[in-house]
Tab-separated table of C-alpha atoms in Angstrom:
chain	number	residue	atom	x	y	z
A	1	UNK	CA	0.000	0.000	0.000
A	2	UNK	CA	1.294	3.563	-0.778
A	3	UNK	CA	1.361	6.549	0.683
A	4	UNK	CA	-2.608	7.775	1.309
A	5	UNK	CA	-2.154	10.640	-0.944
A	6	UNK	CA	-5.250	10.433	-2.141
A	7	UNK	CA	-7.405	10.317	0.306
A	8	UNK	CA	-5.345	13.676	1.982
A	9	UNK	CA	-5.743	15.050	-1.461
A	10	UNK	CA	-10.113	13.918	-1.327
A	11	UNK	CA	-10.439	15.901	1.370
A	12	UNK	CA	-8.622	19.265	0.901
A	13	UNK	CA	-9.618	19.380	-1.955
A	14	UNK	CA	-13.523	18.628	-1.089
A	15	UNK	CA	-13.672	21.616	0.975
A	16	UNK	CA	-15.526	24.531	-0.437
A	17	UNK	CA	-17.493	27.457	0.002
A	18	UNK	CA	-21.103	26.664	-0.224
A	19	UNK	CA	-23.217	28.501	-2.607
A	20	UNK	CA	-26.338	30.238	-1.213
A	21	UNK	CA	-28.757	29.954	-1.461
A	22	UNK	CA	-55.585	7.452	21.265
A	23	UNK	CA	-54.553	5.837	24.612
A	24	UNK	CA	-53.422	2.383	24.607
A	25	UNK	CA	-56.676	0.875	26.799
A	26	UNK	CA	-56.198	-0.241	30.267
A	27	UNK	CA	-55.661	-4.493	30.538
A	28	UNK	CA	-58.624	-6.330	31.970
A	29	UNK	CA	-58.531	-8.075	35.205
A	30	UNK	CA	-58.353	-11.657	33.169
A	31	UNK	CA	-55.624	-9.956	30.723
A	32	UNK	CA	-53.362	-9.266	34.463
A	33	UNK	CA	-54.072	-12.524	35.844
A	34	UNK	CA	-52.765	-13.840	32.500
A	35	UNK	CA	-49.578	-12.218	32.536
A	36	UNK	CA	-48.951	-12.974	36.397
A	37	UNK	CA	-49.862	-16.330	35.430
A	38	UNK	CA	-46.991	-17.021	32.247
A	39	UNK	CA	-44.567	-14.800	34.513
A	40	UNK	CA	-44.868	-17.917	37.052
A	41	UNK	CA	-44.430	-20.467	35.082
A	42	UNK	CA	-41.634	-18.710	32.822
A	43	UNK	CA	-38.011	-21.465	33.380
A	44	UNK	CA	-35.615	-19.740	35.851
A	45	UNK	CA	-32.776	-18.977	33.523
A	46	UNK	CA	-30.478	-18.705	36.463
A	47	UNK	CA	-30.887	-22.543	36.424
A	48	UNK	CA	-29.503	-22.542	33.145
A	49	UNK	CA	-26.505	-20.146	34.607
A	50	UNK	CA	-25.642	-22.538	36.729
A	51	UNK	CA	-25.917	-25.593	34.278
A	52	UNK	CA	-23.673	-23.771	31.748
A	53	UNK	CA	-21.553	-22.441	34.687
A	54	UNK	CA	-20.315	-26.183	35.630
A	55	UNK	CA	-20.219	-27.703	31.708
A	56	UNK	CA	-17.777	-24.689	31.155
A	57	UNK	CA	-16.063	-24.615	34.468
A	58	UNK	CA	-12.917	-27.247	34.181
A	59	UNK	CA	-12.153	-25.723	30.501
A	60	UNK	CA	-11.392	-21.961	31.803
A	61	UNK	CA	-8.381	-20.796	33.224
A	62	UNK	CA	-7.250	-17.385	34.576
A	63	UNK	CA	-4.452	-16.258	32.472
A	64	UNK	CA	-2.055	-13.943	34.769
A	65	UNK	CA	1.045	-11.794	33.437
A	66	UNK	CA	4.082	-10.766	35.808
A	67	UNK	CA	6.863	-8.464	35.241
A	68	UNK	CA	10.625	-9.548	36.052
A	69	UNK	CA	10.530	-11.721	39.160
A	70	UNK	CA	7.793	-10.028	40.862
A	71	UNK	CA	5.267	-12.111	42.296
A	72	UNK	CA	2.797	-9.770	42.293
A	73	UNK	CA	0.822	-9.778	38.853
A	74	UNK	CA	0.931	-7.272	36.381
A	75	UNK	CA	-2.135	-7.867	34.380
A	76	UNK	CA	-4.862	-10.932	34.171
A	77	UNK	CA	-7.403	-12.102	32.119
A	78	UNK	CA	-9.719	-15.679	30.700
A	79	UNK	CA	-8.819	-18.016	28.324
A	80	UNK	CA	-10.389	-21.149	27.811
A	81	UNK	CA	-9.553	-24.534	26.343
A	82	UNK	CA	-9.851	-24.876	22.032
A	83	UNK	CA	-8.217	-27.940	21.445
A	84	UNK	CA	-6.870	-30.983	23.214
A	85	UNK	CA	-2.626	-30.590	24.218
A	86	UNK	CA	-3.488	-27.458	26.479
A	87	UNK	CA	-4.106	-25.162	23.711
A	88	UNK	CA	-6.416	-22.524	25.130
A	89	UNK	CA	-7.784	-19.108	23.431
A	90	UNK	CA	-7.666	-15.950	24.652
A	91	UNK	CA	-7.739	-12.325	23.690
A	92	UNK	CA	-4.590	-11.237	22.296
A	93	UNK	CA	-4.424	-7.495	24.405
A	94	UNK	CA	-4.477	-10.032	27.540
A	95	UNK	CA	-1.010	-10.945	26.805
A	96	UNK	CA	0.519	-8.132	24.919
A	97	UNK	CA	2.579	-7.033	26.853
A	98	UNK	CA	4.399	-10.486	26.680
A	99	UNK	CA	4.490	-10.792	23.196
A	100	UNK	CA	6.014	-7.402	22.850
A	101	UNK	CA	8.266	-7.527	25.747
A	102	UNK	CA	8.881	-11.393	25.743
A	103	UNK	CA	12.282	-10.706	28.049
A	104	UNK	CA	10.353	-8.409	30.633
A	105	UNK	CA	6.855	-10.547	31.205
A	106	UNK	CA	6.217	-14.203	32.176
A	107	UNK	CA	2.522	-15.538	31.858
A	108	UNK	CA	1.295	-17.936	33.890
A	109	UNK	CA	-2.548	-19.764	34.352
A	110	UNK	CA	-4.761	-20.655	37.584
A	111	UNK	CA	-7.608	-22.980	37.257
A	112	UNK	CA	-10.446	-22.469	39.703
A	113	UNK	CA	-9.104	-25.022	42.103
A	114	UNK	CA	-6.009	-23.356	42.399
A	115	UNK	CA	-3.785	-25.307	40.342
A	116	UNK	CA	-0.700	-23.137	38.530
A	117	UNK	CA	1.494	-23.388	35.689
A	118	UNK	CA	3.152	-21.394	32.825
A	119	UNK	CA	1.460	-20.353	29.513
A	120	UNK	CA	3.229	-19.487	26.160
A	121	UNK	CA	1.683	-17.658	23.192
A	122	UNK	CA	1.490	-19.689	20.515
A	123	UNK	CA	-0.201	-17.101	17.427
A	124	UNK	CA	-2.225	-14.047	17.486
A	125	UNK	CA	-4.473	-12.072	15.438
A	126	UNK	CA	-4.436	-8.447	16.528
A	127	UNK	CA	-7.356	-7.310	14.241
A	128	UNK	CA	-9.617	-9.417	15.849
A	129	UNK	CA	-7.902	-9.420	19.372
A	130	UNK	CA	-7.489	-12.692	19.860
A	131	UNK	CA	-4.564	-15.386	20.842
A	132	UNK	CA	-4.098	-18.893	21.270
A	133	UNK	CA	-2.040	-19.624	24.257
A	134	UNK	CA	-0.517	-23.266	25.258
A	135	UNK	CA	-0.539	-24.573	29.114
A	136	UNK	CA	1.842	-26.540	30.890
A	137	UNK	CA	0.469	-29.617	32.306
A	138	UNK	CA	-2.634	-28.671	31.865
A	139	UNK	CA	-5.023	-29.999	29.069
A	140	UNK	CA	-8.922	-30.147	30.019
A	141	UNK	CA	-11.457	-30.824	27.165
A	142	UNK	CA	-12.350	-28.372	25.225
A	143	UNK	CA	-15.310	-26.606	24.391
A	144	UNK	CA	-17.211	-26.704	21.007
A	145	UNK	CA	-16.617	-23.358	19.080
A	146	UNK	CA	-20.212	-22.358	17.286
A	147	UNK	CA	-19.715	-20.288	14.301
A	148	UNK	CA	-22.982	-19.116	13.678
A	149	UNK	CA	-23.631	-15.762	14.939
A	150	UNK	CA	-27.259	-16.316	17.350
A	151	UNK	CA	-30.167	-14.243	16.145
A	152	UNK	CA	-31.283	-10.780	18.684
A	153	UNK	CA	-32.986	-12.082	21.492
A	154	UNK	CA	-31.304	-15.469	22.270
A	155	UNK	CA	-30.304	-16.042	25.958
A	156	UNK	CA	-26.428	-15.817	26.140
A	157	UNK	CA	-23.964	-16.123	29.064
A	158	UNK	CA	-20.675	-14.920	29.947
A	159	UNK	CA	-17.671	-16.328	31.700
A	160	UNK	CA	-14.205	-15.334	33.462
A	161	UNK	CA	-12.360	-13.930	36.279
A	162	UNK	CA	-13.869	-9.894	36.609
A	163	UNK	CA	-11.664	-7.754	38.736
A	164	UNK	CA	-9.613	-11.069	40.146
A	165	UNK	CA	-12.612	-11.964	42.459
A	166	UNK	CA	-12.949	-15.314	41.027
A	167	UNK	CA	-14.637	-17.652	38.444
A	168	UNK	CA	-17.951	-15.519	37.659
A	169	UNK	CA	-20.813	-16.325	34.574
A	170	UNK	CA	-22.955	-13.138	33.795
A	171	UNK	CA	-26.323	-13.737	32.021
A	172	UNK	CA	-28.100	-11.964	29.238
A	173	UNK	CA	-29.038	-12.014	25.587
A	174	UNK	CA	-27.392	-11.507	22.315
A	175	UNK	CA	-28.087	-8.618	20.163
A	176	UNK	CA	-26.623	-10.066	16.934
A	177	UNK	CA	-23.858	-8.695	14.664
A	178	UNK	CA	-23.302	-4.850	15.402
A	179	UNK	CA	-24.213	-2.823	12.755
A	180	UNK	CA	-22.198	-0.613	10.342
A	181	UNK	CA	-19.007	-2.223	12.246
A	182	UNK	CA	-15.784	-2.470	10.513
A	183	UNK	CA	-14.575	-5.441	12.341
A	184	UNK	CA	-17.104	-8.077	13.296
A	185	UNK	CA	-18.700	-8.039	16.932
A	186	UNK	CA	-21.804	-9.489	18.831
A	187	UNK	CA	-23.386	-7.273	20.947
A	188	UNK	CA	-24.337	-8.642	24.070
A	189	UNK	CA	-26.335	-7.304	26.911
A	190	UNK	CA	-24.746	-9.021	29.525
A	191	UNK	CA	-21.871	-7.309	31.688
A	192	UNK	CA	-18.236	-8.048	30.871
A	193	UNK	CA	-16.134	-6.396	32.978
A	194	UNK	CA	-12.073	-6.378	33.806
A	195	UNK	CA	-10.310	-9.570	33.750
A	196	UNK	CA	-13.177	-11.293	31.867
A	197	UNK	CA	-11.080	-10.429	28.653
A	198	UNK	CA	-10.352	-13.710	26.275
A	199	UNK	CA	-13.369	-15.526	28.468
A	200	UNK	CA	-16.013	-17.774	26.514
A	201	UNK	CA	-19.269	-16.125	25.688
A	202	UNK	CA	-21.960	-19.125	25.360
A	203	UNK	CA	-25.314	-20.062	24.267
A	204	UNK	CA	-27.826	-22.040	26.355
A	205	UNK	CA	-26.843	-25.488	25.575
A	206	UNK	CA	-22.559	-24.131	26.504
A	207	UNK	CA	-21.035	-24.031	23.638
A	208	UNK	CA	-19.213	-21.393	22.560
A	209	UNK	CA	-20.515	-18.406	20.479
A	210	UNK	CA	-17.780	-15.578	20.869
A	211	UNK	CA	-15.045	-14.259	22.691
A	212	UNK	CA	-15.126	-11.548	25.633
A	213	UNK	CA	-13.250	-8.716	24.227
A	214	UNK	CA	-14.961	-5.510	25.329
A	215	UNK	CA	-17.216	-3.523	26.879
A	216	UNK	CA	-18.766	0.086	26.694
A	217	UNK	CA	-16.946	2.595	29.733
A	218	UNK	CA	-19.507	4.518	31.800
A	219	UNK	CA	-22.370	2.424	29.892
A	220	UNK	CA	-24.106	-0.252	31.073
A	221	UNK	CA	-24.432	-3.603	30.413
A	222	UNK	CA	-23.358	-2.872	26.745
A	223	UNK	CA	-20.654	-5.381	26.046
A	224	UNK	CA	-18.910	-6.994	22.878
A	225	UNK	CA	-17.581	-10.344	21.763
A	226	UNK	CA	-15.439	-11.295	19.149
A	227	UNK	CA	-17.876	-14.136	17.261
A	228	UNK	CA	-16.412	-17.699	17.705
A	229	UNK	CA	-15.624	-17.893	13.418
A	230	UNK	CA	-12.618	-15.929	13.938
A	231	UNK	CA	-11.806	-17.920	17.053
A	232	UNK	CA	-11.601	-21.304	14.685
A	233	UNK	CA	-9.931	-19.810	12.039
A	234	UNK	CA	-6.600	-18.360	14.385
A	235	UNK	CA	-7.013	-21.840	15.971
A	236	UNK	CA	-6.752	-23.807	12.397
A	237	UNK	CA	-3.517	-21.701	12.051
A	238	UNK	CA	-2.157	-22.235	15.466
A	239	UNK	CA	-2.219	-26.166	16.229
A	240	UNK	CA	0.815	-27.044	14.213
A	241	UNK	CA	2.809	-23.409	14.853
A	242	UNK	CA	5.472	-23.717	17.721
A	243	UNK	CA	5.978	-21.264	20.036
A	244	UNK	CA	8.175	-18.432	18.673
A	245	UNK	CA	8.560	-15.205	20.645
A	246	UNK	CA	10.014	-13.791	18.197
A	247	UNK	CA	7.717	-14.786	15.433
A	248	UNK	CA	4.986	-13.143	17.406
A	249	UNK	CA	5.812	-9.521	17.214
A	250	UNK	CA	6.435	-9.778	13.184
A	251	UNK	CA	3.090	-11.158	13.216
A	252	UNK	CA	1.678	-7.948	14.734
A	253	UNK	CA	3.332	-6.023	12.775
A	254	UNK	CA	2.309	-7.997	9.523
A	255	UNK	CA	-1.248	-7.695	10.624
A	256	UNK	CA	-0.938	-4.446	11.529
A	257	UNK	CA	-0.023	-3.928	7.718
A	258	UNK	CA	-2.944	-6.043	6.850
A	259	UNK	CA	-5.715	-4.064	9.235
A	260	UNK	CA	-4.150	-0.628	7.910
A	261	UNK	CA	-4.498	-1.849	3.809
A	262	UNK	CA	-8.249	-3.150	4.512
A	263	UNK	CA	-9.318	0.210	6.260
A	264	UNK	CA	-7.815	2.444	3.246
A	265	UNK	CA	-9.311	0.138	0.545
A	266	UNK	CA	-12.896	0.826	2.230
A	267	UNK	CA	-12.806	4.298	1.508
A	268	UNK	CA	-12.495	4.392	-2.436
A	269	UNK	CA	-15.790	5.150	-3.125
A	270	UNK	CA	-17.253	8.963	-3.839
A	271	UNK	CA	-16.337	11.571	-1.234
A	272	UNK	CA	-19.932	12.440	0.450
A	273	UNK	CA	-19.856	16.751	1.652
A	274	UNK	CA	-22.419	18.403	3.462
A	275	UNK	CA	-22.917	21.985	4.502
A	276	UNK	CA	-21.387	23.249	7.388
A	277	UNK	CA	-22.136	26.781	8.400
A	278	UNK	CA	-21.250	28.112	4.763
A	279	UNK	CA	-18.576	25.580	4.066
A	280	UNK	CA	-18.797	22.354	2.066
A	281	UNK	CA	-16.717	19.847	3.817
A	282	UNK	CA	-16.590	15.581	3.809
A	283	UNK	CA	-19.319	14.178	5.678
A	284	UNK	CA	-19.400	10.327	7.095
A	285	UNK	CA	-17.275	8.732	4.197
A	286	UNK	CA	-18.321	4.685	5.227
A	287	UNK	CA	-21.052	3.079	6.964
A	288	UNK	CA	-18.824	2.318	9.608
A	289	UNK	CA	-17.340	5.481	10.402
A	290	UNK	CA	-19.370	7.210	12.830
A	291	UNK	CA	-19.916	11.273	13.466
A	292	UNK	CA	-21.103	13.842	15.759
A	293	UNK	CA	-21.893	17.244	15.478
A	294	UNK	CA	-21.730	19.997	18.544
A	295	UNK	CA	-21.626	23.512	19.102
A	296	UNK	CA	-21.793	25.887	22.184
A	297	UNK	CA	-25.471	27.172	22.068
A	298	UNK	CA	-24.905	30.049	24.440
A	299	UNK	CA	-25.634	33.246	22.869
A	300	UNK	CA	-22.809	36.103	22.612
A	301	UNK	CA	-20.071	33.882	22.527
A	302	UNK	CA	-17.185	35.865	20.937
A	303	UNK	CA	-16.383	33.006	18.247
A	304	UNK	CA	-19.102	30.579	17.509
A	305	UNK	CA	-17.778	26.968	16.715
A	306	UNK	CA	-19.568	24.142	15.268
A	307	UNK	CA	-18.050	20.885	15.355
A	308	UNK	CA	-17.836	17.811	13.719
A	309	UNK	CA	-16.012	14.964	14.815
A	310	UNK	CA	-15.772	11.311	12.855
A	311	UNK	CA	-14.025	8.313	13.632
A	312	UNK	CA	-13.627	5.073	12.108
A	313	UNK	CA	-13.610	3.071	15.847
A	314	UNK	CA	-11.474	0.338	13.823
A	315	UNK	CA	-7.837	0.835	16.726
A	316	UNK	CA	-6.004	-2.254	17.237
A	317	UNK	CA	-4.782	-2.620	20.868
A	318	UNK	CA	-0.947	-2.770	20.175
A	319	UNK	CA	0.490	-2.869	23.924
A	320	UNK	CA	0.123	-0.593	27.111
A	321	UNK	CA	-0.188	3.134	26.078
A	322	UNK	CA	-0.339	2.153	22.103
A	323	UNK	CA	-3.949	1.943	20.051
A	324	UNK	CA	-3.709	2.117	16.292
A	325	UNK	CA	-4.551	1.359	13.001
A	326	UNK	CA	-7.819	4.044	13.189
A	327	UNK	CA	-8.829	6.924	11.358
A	328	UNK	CA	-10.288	10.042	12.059
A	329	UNK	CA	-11.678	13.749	10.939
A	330	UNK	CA	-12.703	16.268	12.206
A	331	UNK	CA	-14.160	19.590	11.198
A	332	UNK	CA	-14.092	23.410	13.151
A	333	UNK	CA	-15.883	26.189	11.774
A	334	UNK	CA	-15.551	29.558	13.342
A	335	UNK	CA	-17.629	32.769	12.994
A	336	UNK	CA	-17.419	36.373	15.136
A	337	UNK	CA	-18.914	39.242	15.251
A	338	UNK	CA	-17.314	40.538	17.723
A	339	UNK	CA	-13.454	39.762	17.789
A	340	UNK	CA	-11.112	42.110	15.362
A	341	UNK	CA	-9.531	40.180	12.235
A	342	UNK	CA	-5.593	39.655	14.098
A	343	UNK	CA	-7.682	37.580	16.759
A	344	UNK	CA	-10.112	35.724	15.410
A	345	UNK	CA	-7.437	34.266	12.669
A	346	UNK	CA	-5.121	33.604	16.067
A	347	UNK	CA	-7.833	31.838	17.760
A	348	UNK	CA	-8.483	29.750	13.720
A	349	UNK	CA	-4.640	29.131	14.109
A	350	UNK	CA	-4.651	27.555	16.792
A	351	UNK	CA	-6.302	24.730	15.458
A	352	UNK	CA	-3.665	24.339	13.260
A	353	UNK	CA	-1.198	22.352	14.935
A	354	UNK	CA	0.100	18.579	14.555
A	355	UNK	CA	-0.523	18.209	17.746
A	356	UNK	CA	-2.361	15.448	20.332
A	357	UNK	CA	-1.881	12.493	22.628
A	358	UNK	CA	-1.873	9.789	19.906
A	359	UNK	CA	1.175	8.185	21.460
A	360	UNK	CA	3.889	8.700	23.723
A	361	UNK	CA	7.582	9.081	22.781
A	362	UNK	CA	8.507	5.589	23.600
A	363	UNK	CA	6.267	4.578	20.942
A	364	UNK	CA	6.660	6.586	18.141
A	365	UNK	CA	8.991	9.530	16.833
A	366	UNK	CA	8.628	13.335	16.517
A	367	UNK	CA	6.601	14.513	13.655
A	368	UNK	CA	7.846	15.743	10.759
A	369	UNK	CA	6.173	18.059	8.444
A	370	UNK	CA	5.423	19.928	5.753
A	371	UNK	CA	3.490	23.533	4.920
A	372	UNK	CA	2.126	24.933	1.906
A	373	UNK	CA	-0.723	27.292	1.151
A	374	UNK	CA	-3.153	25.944	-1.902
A	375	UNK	CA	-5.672	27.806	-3.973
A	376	UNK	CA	-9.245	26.352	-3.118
A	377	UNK	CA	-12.586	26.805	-4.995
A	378	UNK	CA	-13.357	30.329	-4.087
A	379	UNK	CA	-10.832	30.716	-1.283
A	380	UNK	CA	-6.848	29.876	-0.116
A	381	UNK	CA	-5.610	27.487	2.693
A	382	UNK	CA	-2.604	26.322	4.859
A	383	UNK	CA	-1.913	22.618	4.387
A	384	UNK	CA	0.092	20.814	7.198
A	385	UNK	CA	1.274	17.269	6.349
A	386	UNK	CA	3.048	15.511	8.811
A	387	UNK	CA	4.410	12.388	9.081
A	388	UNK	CA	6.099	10.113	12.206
A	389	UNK	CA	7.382	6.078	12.367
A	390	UNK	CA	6.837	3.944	15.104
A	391	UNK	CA	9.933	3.429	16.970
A	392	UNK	CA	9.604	-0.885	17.022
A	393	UNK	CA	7.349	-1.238	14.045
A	394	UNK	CA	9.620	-0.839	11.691
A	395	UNK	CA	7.397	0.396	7.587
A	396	UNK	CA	4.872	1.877	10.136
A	397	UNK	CA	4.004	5.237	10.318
A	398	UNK	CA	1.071	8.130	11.445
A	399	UNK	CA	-0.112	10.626	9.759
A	400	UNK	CA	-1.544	14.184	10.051
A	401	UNK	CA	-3.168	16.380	7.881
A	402	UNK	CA	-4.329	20.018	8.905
A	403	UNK	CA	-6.234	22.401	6.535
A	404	UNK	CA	-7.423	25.800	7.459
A	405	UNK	CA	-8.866	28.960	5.649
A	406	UNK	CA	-6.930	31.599	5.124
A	407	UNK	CA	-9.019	34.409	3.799
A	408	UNK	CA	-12.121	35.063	6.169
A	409	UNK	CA	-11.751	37.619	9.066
A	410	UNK	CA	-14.828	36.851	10.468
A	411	UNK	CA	-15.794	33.044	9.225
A	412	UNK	CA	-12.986	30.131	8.782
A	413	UNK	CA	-12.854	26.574	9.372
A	414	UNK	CA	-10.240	24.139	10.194
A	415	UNK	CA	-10.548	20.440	9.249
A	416	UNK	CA	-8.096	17.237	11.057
A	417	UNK	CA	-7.075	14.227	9.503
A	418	UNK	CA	-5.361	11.555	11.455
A	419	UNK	CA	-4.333	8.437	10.716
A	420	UNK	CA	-2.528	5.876	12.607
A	421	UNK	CA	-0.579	3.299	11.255
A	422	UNK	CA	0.158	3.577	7.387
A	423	UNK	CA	2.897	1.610	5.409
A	424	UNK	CA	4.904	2.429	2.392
A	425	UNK	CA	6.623	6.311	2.205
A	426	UNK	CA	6.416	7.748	-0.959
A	427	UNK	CA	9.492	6.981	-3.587
């Protein structure tokens, strides 16, 4: 894949001045008595909790990470057993940190009786978050992987080890595929909380329909899983490959790659615009990317902004401190009537900078960049291009695109472009 010139070039280029112009009836006593009457008799699906609960139970394992010596854990998660030999499946950001750091982390598993033992990552799939691990003297049967994603409505139940306070199974229904996605996911409407990661999710009769992977922060009971398909498939590719530490970070990396190419080649169709406040700028340019519009509704503001931010909510989990492979845009448009022309372009300006936390230093290098002013339809710009490689992804790189009017004194707008995780500089 080249250099996303094209897309940079879409949407400076896309940015132009727009050119004016009856009560539902109360139930009857027998209706009530009815109700009260199937609400008895309904199953108890806490029952079925339980039943699934101890089917599942000797295939789990809490999958713990330590730094250096230290016998006090670093990190913890689920996994549960795939195939017979100890091969277990997890989610990959669960042990990151020791395929990235292979010489710094250890990982070992507890089963819910106690028993201990060490775990090595055998492959990975970063775009879908998910690992196969192998345990030491440890090889329960394994559950049956379901591929088929359930239909909205069908009772579902989640296992693993939330916030290290033991083996726990939450209950509640799945929601189907999430729509307008750009990687797969079930929704379920069950709560999956910290240290469930890389747990089974399961259908009524226990077997396995997805993966814990995620859930909503500050929402609840809005929770993800990574459906079991792509669980078999990283498990086809896993049961003959040895353990490789090595191997395991050019694996990211190649996926990485992989994630990066797929996002770009789902953006080559037309460039959508709307109108923005006098300005026609690129509106939501996939199904899957998603976008919000705000402004500040209080009245005698001395600039009034409207904003519009889009993302394409398709990061990878890379390690601690690192999410890539994403995409997003945003949009600023500024109006005054009351600030002179030298402040109101100072206050545009200042939305002109390649600047945000999108990574610390130990991750990736300084930016470097380039300015030029183009001739737009009807009006001139500043350009800002910048460009920065990751520091152990070696081909990778971000980049960061800022475009801002240059000729209003009392209206401008400022558009971001960022995008994390691009391969291939320009000849």
């Amino acid at each position: 894949m080249k250099f996303p010139g094209a897309l940079i070039t879409a949407l400076v280029l896309h940015a132009a001045p727009v050119i004016a112009a009856e009560p539902a009836s109360v139930a009857t006593d027998a209706g009530k008595a009815a109700a009260v009457t199937a609400n008895t008799v309904a199953p108890a699906t806490s029952e079925n909790a339980r039943d699934v609960l101890a089917r599942v139970r000797p295939a789990v394992i809490q999958i713990k990470g330590f730094f250096g010596a230290n016998t006090a854990q670093a990190f913890h998660g689920t996994g549960f057993a795939v195939a017979e030999g100890g091969v277990f499946m997890t989610n990959y950001h669960v042990v990151a940190q020791q395929v990235q750091y292979p010489d710094k982390f250890r990982l070992e598993y507890r089963t819910p009786e106690g028993k201990t033992g060490k775990v090595s990552v055998v492959s990975v799939d970063v775009r879908h978050d998910l690992a196969v691990v192998r345990a030491v003297d440890h090889s329960p049967a394994p559950v049956k992987l379901v591929p088929a994603i359930p239909v909205k409505g069908e009772r579902a139940y989640s296992v693993g080890f939330p916030l290290d306070v033991g083996l726990t199974i939450t209950e509640g229904v799945s929601n189907g595929a999430v729509e307008d996605s750009f990687d797969p996911r079930i929704h379920y409407s069950g709560a999956i909380n910290g240290g469930m990661s890389g747990g089974p999710a399961l259908n009524a009769t226990g077997h396995v329909i997805g993966v814990n992977v995620s859930g909503y922060r500050f929402e609840q009971l809005v929770s993800f899983l990574v459906p079991a398909e792509h669980a078999q498939a990283l498990l086809r590719r896993s049961l003959t490959a040895p353990p490789d530490d090595g191997k395991r970070r050019n694996e990211v990396q190649t996926q990485m790659r992989g994630h990066a190419a797929a996002l770009l080649g789902a953006l080559k169709q037309g460039m959508p615009t709307q109108a923005v406040a006098g300005y026609r700028l690129p509106a939501k340019l996939a199904p899957f990317i998603d976008c919000n519009a705000s402004g500040d509704p209080t009245p005698n503001q001395p600039v009034q902004v409207t904003r519009i931010n889009c993302s394409a909510k398709a990061g990878l989990y890379v390690e601690q401190g690192l999410y890539s492979g994403d995409l997003r845009y945003s949009h600023f448009v500024l109006s005054t009537d009351k600030l002179d022309a030298w402040r109101f372009v100072h206050r545009l300006s200042e939305l002109a900078s390649a600047t945000g936390a999108y990574g610390s230093r130990r991750h990736v290098g300084p930016f470097s960049c380039e300015n030029r002013n183009l001739r737009l339809t009807g009006f001139d710009a500043s350009v800002l291009v910048c460009v920065r490689s990751y520091r152990k992804l070696e081909g990778l790189y971000d980049f960061t695109v800022r475009v801002s009017s240059l000729n209003g004194v009392k209206r401008g707008f400022a558009s971001h472009l960022d995008m994390f995780v691009w391969i291939s500089m320009p000849a």
